């Protein structure tokens, strides 16, 4: 739907546009149909770029020298080094990454390349590089063609040779791998032989040193009386026994002193010794306590029964006092026994300590001699240990004689390649095709990006927010392979049922239907046709539209308001005669100024010559008078204005029209220029009906989108007569 703005211009319905805006986020990816149409209209560009890229890749591939590649694989067998193992002498490889990388460097070393060159010269004597004076050149050729790499973090090493000669690549890879293993075997054999000679001489020396050290040790023991039983001397055994007894005596003394201290502490606390632990455990004390309890009970009964001076009560009290005296005497005896036990334990401990002091003195004398004994013992043990180690190494080295193998083995030998690895023609073809497609798509994207002109109905309605009036094709595009023999303004008259004429009738229908007439009901419509820039087909469209409308039976007049270019007038006005200038100045009547185009029945109000002075005849008063008079005589009045962006007269002419049609050249005029034109016209009060595309190539236009009518023009071929 569309609505009229406050000035009468027709713009898109804001409610419908809002629905479109709300629905737009739902489409994340572009419409596949639009992408296909975009591709179809650029198919020639895509094909050309793709062919050029594929041809370039093919030319590059065919001019390259073929390179053949062959690989051999080595498995490095690692071992953990041991300081007392013969493998440490014969240089086994440690199982760490640095060691493997070292072997990679050794395989690719010049020494291995020279060994491989020597074998190659024997294997291929006919090769020019096999000559004796070319041996170093051959070694450098092998070294340059071979690359050595570790396979990931494994112990596998790949030896790869690349050369234009497939046989040389195969030989180089195999010989480098084989000579590396041969070099390893030779190195291990030499190392093992050198180690055996060294160990034999050294073992003889160490055997004599160990025997001399052991003899000196035994002689020292005899001289200093350090012979021992069960691993220790007599003095050491005596001191050990006394230490155990002293520890036991100290524990007993501490226990008895603790019991005495606890008892004395209880006495000082004022308990009278009644709660002393030793006393509590005494049977005598227990019996006396029972007697004390019975006497206390008896005294308590008598005190409640008799007076304080009763004889029986006094006698009972005397008995109670006697019992308590006996209890205290028994407690004192127990404490005296505790003190005696402490004195006895202390005396025993002192005796034991004196005995230990004497035994320690004897032991100190022996220890002075033991220092020298231990030194001799260490020397003898060290000499024996070194001797045994070297003897073991000598035995292992002797066992390894002639059994040395390389720390690597050949897991797969290089084979003669049957096809070059460079250039990879299959890969090159794939890259060429994919690269060609990508370059073609990139070219389409760039071409679409740099096309800044208006191309589709969507561009007009969504970006300019005005109605789409239609598209006027170029005459050549409607004829196909035929050539146009007459200009469009004449062709539309001579071929009224052509595609070109039908596009003008569609534009006429758009401008005539749904628009309000001027006041009066029977007066004609005034339609202004304008553009943003020159050379957009405005004048041709105005002339063709006026002739088509006149041929349809409506009295039509075309007014050439482009006073500087007089494009419409050039078709009919020939030679000096009254025209628009004279009419607006009042020097001629309307009938005198009009020119009839008899084939179509269209009238023209034009000028015989371009504007010669600066006075502007297109004033609002003159335009109002002219349109009022034209309305009375004609049903349709078409005003061909000057370009809006360059000439100010166009604004006044457009403002006096009932409807304004903006013509823009298809795929050429920029959005910004048309948008500026619409803003200027709206500011002048013009009533814009819509925007039409001119000079359209319908073959390309049909691929711009499914909403464009020319996408279906082939289905209507039978309706047109060109």
XYZ file of C-alpha atoms in Angstrom, residues 180-681:
502
model
C 73.981 -43.600 9.018
C 73.441 -47.078 10.500
C 76.844 -48.243 9.235
C 78.517 -45.230 10.835
C 76.771 -46.042 14.117
C 77.970 -49.663 14.038
C 81.559 -48.651 13.329
C 81.508 -46.077 16.106
C 80.203 -48.626 18.632
C 82.769 -51.263 17.591
C 85.625 -48.792 17.942
C 84.319 -47.531 21.268
C 83.931 -51.093 22.593
C 87.486 -52.019 21.532
C 88.998 -48.938 23.158
C 86.995 -49.542 26.332
C 88.177 -53.190 26.568
C 91.843 -52.221 26.339
C 91.438 -49.530 28.966
C 89.486 -51.758 31.375
C 92.014 -54.636 31.127
C 94.924 -52.442 32.158
C 93.007 -50.686 34.864
C 91.628 -53.905 36.400
C 95.143 -55.297 36.875
C 96.186 -52.156 38.739
C 93.083 -52.154 40.945
C 93.519 -55.819 41.922
C 96.985 -55.094 43.362
C 95.744 -51.991 45.183
C 92.827 -53.889 46.814
C 95.136 -56.704 48.087
C 97.605 -54.242 49.625
C 94.799 -52.309 51.397
C 93.325 -55.489 52.953
C 96.760 -56.691 54.264
C 97.404 -53.337 55.941
C 94.000 -53.477 57.678
C 94.581 -56.900 59.249
C 98.068 -56.001 60.454
C 96.736 -52.864 62.226
C 94.059 -54.845 64.133
C 96.648 -57.303 65.463
C 99.039 -54.542 66.495
C 96.411 -52.535 68.482
C 94.433 -55.408 70.032
C 91.282 -54.496 68.157
C 90.194 -58.008 67.511
C 86.490 -58.234 68.167
C 83.731 -60.749 68.745
C 80.287 -60.359 67.350
C 81.378 -57.122 65.683
C 82.446 -55.145 68.830
C 85.306 -55.057 71.413
C 85.028 -56.155 75.062
C 85.196 -52.567 76.311
C 82.317 -51.641 74.050
C 80.220 -54.563 75.325
C 80.915 -53.609 79.034
C 79.962 -49.975 78.486
C 76.803 -51.084 76.732
C 75.760 -53.326 79.667
C 76.466 -50.584 82.271
C 74.446 -48.090 80.260
C 71.435 -50.390 80.355
C 71.767 -50.917 84.161
C 72.211 -47.187 84.794
C 69.100 -46.435 82.781
C 67.118 -48.942 84.869
C 68.519 -47.565 88.163
C 67.695 -43.996 87.145
C 64.141 -45.035 86.397
C 63.752 -46.758 89.829
C 65.238 -43.745 91.623
C 62.923 -41.374 89.791
C 59.933 -43.524 90.730
C 60.828 -43.674 94.444
C 61.651 -39.981 94.578
C 58.285 -39.262 93.040
C 56.434 -41.313 95.659
C 58.371 -39.600 98.470
C 57.791 -36.140 97.054
C 54.076 -36.805 96.703
C 53.831 -37.995 100.342
C 55.754 -35.018 101.687
C 53.624 -32.686 99.621
C 50.478 -34.142 101.167
C 51.920 -33.682 104.658
C 52.730 -30.042 103.935
C 49.196 -29.560 102.706
C 47.958 -30.319 106.295
C 46.333 -33.688 105.764
C 48.402 -35.297 108.544
C 49.412 -38.052 106.177
C 46.033 -39.692 106.246
C 45.674 -39.449 102.466
C 49.236 -40.558 101.630
C 49.059 -43.198 98.917
C 51.335 -45.665 100.756
C 49.319 -45.265 103.921
C 46.058 -45.839 102.107
C 47.438 -49.154 100.808
C 48.555 -50.381 104.319
C 46.454 -53.139 105.999
C 47.326 -51.843 109.499
C 46.126 -48.392 108.647
C 42.926 -49.956 107.287
C 42.192 -51.783 110.551
C 42.902 -48.682 112.624
C 40.607 -46.650 110.386
C 37.788 -49.081 111.048
C 38.403 -48.852 114.832
C 38.482 -45.058 114.533
C 35.154 -45.042 112.757
C 33.532 -47.254 115.423
C 34.938 -45.077 118.245
C 33.757 -41.895 116.510
C 30.263 -43.342 116.225
C 30.220 -44.310 119.898
C 31.361 -40.841 121.029
C 28.671 -39.229 118.869
C 25.919 -41.381 120.440
C 27.103 -40.636 123.995
C 27.325 -36.888 123.313
C 23.704 -36.917 122.279
C 22.728 -38.956 125.322
C 25.014 -37.679 128.184
C 26.483 -34.407 129.247
C 30.031 -33.389 128.405
C 31.398 -34.516 131.789
C 29.906 -37.991 131.842
C 32.586 -40.661 132.723
C 31.602 -43.023 129.892
C 31.807 -40.176 127.378
C 35.289 -39.202 128.601
C 36.420 -42.821 128.387
C 35.137 -43.156 124.839
C 36.902 -39.951 123.849
C 40.186 -41.255 125.291
C 39.877 -44.465 123.224
C 39.295 -42.401 120.034
C 42.358 -40.287 120.767
C 44.502 -43.369 121.280
C 43.397 -44.916 117.987
C 44.219 -41.744 116.078
C 47.672 -41.610 117.712
C 48.388 -45.146 116.498
C 47.297 -44.209 112.958
C 49.703 -41.253 112.925
C 52.592 -43.395 114.171
C 51.952 -45.929 111.387
C 51.924 -43.114 108.770
C 55.246 -41.771 110.109
C 56.773 -45.238 109.812
C 55.635 -45.546 106.196
C 57.176 -42.153 105.277
C 60.457 -43.204 106.906
C 60.502 -46.351 104.720
C 59.997 -44.225 101.588
C 63.002 -42.057 102.475
C 65.133 -45.146 103.039
C 64.177 -46.584 99.614
C 65.233 -43.317 97.911
C 68.646 -43.400 99.647
C 69.271 -47.017 98.618
C 68.327 -46.355 94.926
C 70.516 -43.264 94.824
C 73.495 -45.194 96.221
C 73.078 -47.987 93.643
C 72.923 -45.454 90.767
C 76.122 -43.781 91.952
C 77.920 -47.128 92.032
C 76.859 -47.980 88.497
C 77.948 -44.581 87.188
C 81.399 -45.030 88.751
C 81.769 -48.401 87.024
C 80.773 -46.892 83.675
C 83.321 -44.105 84.063
C 86.062 -46.671 84.481
C 84.862 -48.699 81.464
C 84.577 -45.518 79.366
C 88.174 -44.644 80.105
C 89.252 -48.029 78.818
C 87.076 -47.599 75.714
C 88.554 -44.156 74.992
C 91.952 -45.696 74.722
C 90.648 -48.259 72.243
C 88.849 -45.557 70.206
C 92.074 -43.695 69.534
C 93.327 -46.761 67.756
C 89.887 -47.341 66.110
C 90.155 -44.057 64.181
C 93.106 -45.404 62.271
C 91.292 -48.742 61.912
C 88.245 -47.129 60.255
C 90.410 -45.194 57.838
C 92.159 -48.389 56.779
C 88.788 -50.151 56.533
C 87.380 -47.452 54.223
C 90.417 -47.627 52.008
C 90.181 -51.381 51.750
C 86.428 -51.287 50.973
C 86.854 -48.540 48.353
C 89.671 -50.373 46.627
C 87.636 -53.573 46.588
C 84.486 -51.822 45.239
C 86.336 -50.064 42.408
C 88.071 -53.290 41.486
C 84.795 -55.246 41.362
C 83.111 -52.533 39.236
C 85.854 -52.456 36.658
C 86.028 -56.247 36.638
C 82.287 -56.410 35.847
C 82.676 -53.842 33.090
C 85.563 -55.787 31.609
C 83.474 -58.949 31.569
C 80.537 -57.175 29.868
C 82.784 -55.528 27.301
C 84.359 -58.860 26.464
C 80.883 -60.403 26.068
C 79.836 -57.578 23.668
C 82.836 -58.086 21.405
C 81.580 -58.422 17.814
C 77.879 -58.099 18.770
C 77.456 -54.311 18.375
C 74.452 -53.124 16.365
C 73.275 -49.672 15.365
C 70.733 -47.936 17.592
C 68.434 -47.584 14.574
C 66.934 -49.968 12.069
C 65.444 -49.424 8.643
C 61.678 -49.895 8.880
C 60.883 -49.034 5.261
C 63.205 -48.515 2.308
C 62.685 -45.808 -0.281
C 60.930 -46.927 -3.454
C 61.168 -45.568 -6.980
C 58.385 -42.933 -7.345
C 56.069 -43.285 -10.329
C 54.752 -39.712 -10.299
C 56.228 -36.325 -9.366
C 55.228 -34.651 -6.128
C 55.755 -31.215 -7.650
C 53.896 -29.841 -9.350
C 50.951 -31.832 -8.030
C 48.705 -31.615 -11.055
C 45.616 -32.921 -9.302
C 46.080 -30.465 -6.470
C 46.918 -27.690 -8.930
C 43.746 -28.459 -10.882
C 41.717 -28.444 -7.684
C 43.314 -25.190 -6.525
C 42.815 -23.687 -9.989
C 39.135 -24.607 -10.066
C 38.455 -23.563 -6.478
C 40.601 -20.455 -6.846
C 38.850 -19.634 -10.101
C 35.448 -19.973 -8.464
C 36.515 -17.891 -5.466
C 38.035 -15.237 -7.722
C 34.873 -15.263 -9.836
C 32.676 -14.828 -6.790
C 34.990 -12.088 -5.512
C 34.747 -10.357 -8.873
C 30.954 -10.535 -8.670
C 31.029 -9.105 -5.145
C 33.327 -6.279 -6.225
C 31.236 -5.586 -9.313
C 28.069 -5.460 -7.234
C 29.748 -3.218 -4.680
C 31.019 -0.655 -7.182
C 27.657 -0.488 -8.921
C 26.277 2.512 -7.097
C 23.263 3.110 -9.321
C 19.615 2.262 -8.708
C 18.853 -1.149 -10.204
C 15.661 -2.585 -8.742
C 12.213 -1.837 -7.475
C 13.505 -2.674 -4.010
C 16.137 0.069 -4.239
C 13.418 2.646 -4.909
C 10.847 1.528 -2.362
C 13.115 0.526 0.510
C 15.943 3.008 0.181
C 14.195 6.065 -1.306
C 10.820 5.390 0.350
C 8.827 6.377 -2.758
C 6.701 4.335 -5.141
C 8.153 2.417 -8.038
C 6.599 3.740 -11.264
C 8.067 1.261 -13.713
C 10.985 0.713 -16.052
C 11.519 2.018 -19.598
C 13.866 -0.255 -21.536
C 16.386 0.763 -24.128
C 15.022 0.172 -27.603
C 18.002 -2.022 -28.511
C 17.415 -4.417 -25.594
C 13.804 -5.012 -26.692
C 14.807 -5.924 -30.239
C 17.259 -8.680 -29.314
C 19.542 -9.363 -32.271
C 17.774 -6.858 -34.528
C 18.996 -3.302 -34.992
C 16.882 -0.210 -34.397
C 16.346 1.792 -37.607
C 14.575 4.774 -36.042
C 14.766 6.745 -32.773
C 12.585 5.699 -29.812
C 10.118 8.615 -30.179
C 9.371 7.517 -33.746
C 9.511 3.793 -32.984
C 6.774 4.093 -30.369
C 4.487 5.504 -33.084
C 5.370 3.015 -35.791
C 5.304 -0.010 -33.460
C 2.466 0.632 -30.996
C 2.314 -3.031 -29.878
C 6.013 -3.467 -29.117
C 7.544 -4.169 -25.739
C 8.945 -0.648 -25.761
C 5.507 0.927 -26.382
C 3.948 -1.329 -23.740
C 6.406 -0.042 -21.109
C 5.224 3.520 -21.924
C 1.585 2.486 -21.579
C 2.374 0.892 -18.187
C 3.975 4.172 -17.107
C 0.923 6.053 -18.435
C -1.380 3.794 -16.420
C 0.653 4.408 -13.297
C 0.466 8.185 -13.714
C -3.191 8.339 -14.779
C -4.803 5.857 -12.397
C -5.383 6.640 -8.745
C -4.361 10.291 -8.891
C -6.623 13.247 -8.102
C -7.621 15.626 -10.869
C -7.533 19.365 -10.559
C -10.599 21.143 -9.338
C -13.378 21.232 -11.869
C -13.619 17.512 -12.523
C -13.348 17.735 -16.317
C -10.047 19.583 -16.458
C -6.915 17.737 -17.580
C -4.126 16.282 -15.522
C -0.779 18.061 -15.330
C 2.155 15.703 -15.088
C 5.736 16.923 -14.595
C 8.575 14.628 -15.667
C 11.988 15.473 -14.216
C 15.345 13.900 -13.310
C 18.306 14.500 -11.075
C 20.987 14.794 -13.762
C 21.229 15.312 -17.535
C 21.368 12.360 -19.968
C 18.975 10.231 -17.925
C 16.359 9.785 -20.677
C 13.900 12.296 -19.247
C 13.168 14.065 -22.544
C 12.889 10.825 -24.533
C 10.556 9.426 -21.879
C 8.430 12.616 -21.888
C 8.123 12.626 -25.683
C 7.363 8.922 -25.948
C 4.861 9.048 -23.080
C 3.075 12.053 -24.618
C 2.827 10.354 -28.026
C 1.651 7.069 -26.503
C -1.014 8.882 -24.469
C -2.176 10.817 -27.535
C -2.334 7.644 -29.603
C -4.510 6.180 -26.869
C -7.190 8.795 -27.616
C -6.500 11.404 -24.940
C -5.861 14.995 -26.031
C -2.266 15.409 -24.947
C 0.162 18.296 -24.993
C 3.906 18.125 -24.231
C 5.397 21.340 -22.806
C 9.189 21.716 -23.170
C 10.118 23.482 -19.909
C 13.856 22.817 -20.337
C 14.511 26.244 -21.861
C 18.283 25.806 -22.023
C 18.496 22.426 -23.770
C 15.047 22.408 -25.533
C 15.280 18.664 -25.920
C 11.591 18.021 -26.701
C 11.368 21.008 -29.060
C 14.224 19.704 -31.193
C 12.020 16.841 -32.412
C 9.253 19.066 -33.952
C 10.069 22.780 -33.859
C 12.022 23.624 -36.995
C 12.923 27.222 -37.835
C 11.729 30.492 -36.269
C 8.149 30.472 -35.013
C 6.166 31.432 -31.891
C 6.625 29.131 -28.970
C 6.655 28.934 -25.177
C 8.685 32.173 -24.793
C 6.273 34.187 -26.865
C 3.231 32.620 -25.234
C 4.417 33.326 -21.670
C 5.323 36.895 -22.605
C 1.901 37.429 -24.189
C 3.346 37.911 -27.677
C 1.471 34.909 -29.112
C -1.663 32.953 -28.315
C -1.655 29.353 -27.176
C -2.949 28.111 -30.524
C -0.163 29.962 -32.331
C 2.501 28.485 -30.075
C 1.304 24.852 -30.324
C 2.795 22.382 -32.845
C 0.926 19.211 -33.848
C 2.629 15.874 -34.379
C 0.198 14.374 -36.845
C 1.225 10.668 -36.694
C 0.429 10.486 -32.984
C -1.934 13.394 -32.497
C 0.266 14.938 -29.782
C 0.663 18.704 -29.457
C 3.948 20.346 -28.473
C 4.451 23.683 -26.752
C 8.160 24.252 -27.237
C 10.776 26.804 -28.158
C 12.472 27.572 -31.442
C 15.805 28.498 -29.815
C 17.525 28.151 -26.429
C 16.926 30.825 -23.771
C 18.824 33.964 -24.771
C 18.414 36.286 -21.765
C 18.486 35.978 -17.977
C 14.821 36.774 -17.491
C 12.958 33.739 -16.200
C 9.606 33.294 -17.999
C 8.702 30.291 -15.801
C 7.390 32.335 -12.882
C 4.669 30.913 -10.663
C 2.134 33.368 -12.171
C 3.013 32.424 -15.764
C 3.008 28.721 -14.916
C -0.376 28.969 -13.186
C -1.873 30.833 -16.190
C -0.350 28.379 -18.647
C -1.513 25.235 -16.842
C -4.998 26.646 -16.338
C -5.396 27.322 -20.043
C -3.892 23.978 -21.032
C -6.225 22.133 -18.677
C -9.178 23.567 -20.528
C -8.016 22.313 -23.931
C -6.228 19.057 -23.107
C -6.903 15.956 -21.039
C -3.232 15.327 -20.298
C -0.531 17.966 -19.908
C 3.055 16.655 -19.713
C 5.733 19.086 -18.534
C 9.310 18.157 -19.571
C 11.429 19.972 -16.953
C 15.149 20.626 -16.644
C 17.290 18.439 -14.285
C 16.469 19.356 -10.697
C 20.000 19.336 -9.274
C 21.344 21.708 -11.938
C 18.501 24.092 -12.787
C 16.271 25.906 -10.291
C 13.385 26.330 -12.810
C 12.529 22.648 -12.431
C 11.332 23.148 -8.854
C 8.735 25.780 -9.804
C 7.531 23.716 -12.777
C 7.206 20.562 -10.628
C 5.345 22.493 -7.907
C 2.571 23.513 -10.300
C 1.916 19.938 -11.532
C -0.716 17.541 -10.211
C 1.814 14.723 -10.234
C 5.599 14.519 -10.578
C 7.471 11.560 -12.064
C 11.221 11.341 -11.361
C 13.242 9.594 -14.082
C 16.565 7.966 -13.080
C 18.970 6.157 -15.366
C 19.128 2.461 -14.553
C 22.356 1.286 -12.901
C 24.020 4.684 -13.429
C 22.454 7.418 -11.295
C 23.459 7.167 -7.660
C 21.044 6.758 -4.791
C 22.351 9.963 -3.203
C 21.587 12.063 -6.305
C 18.012 10.781 -6.544
C 17.487 11.170 -2.820
C 18.691 14.781 -2.986
C 16.320 15.419 -5.909
C 13.351 14.036 -3.972
C 14.218 16.176 -0.945
C 14.413 19.323 -3.129
C 11.089 18.582 -4.819
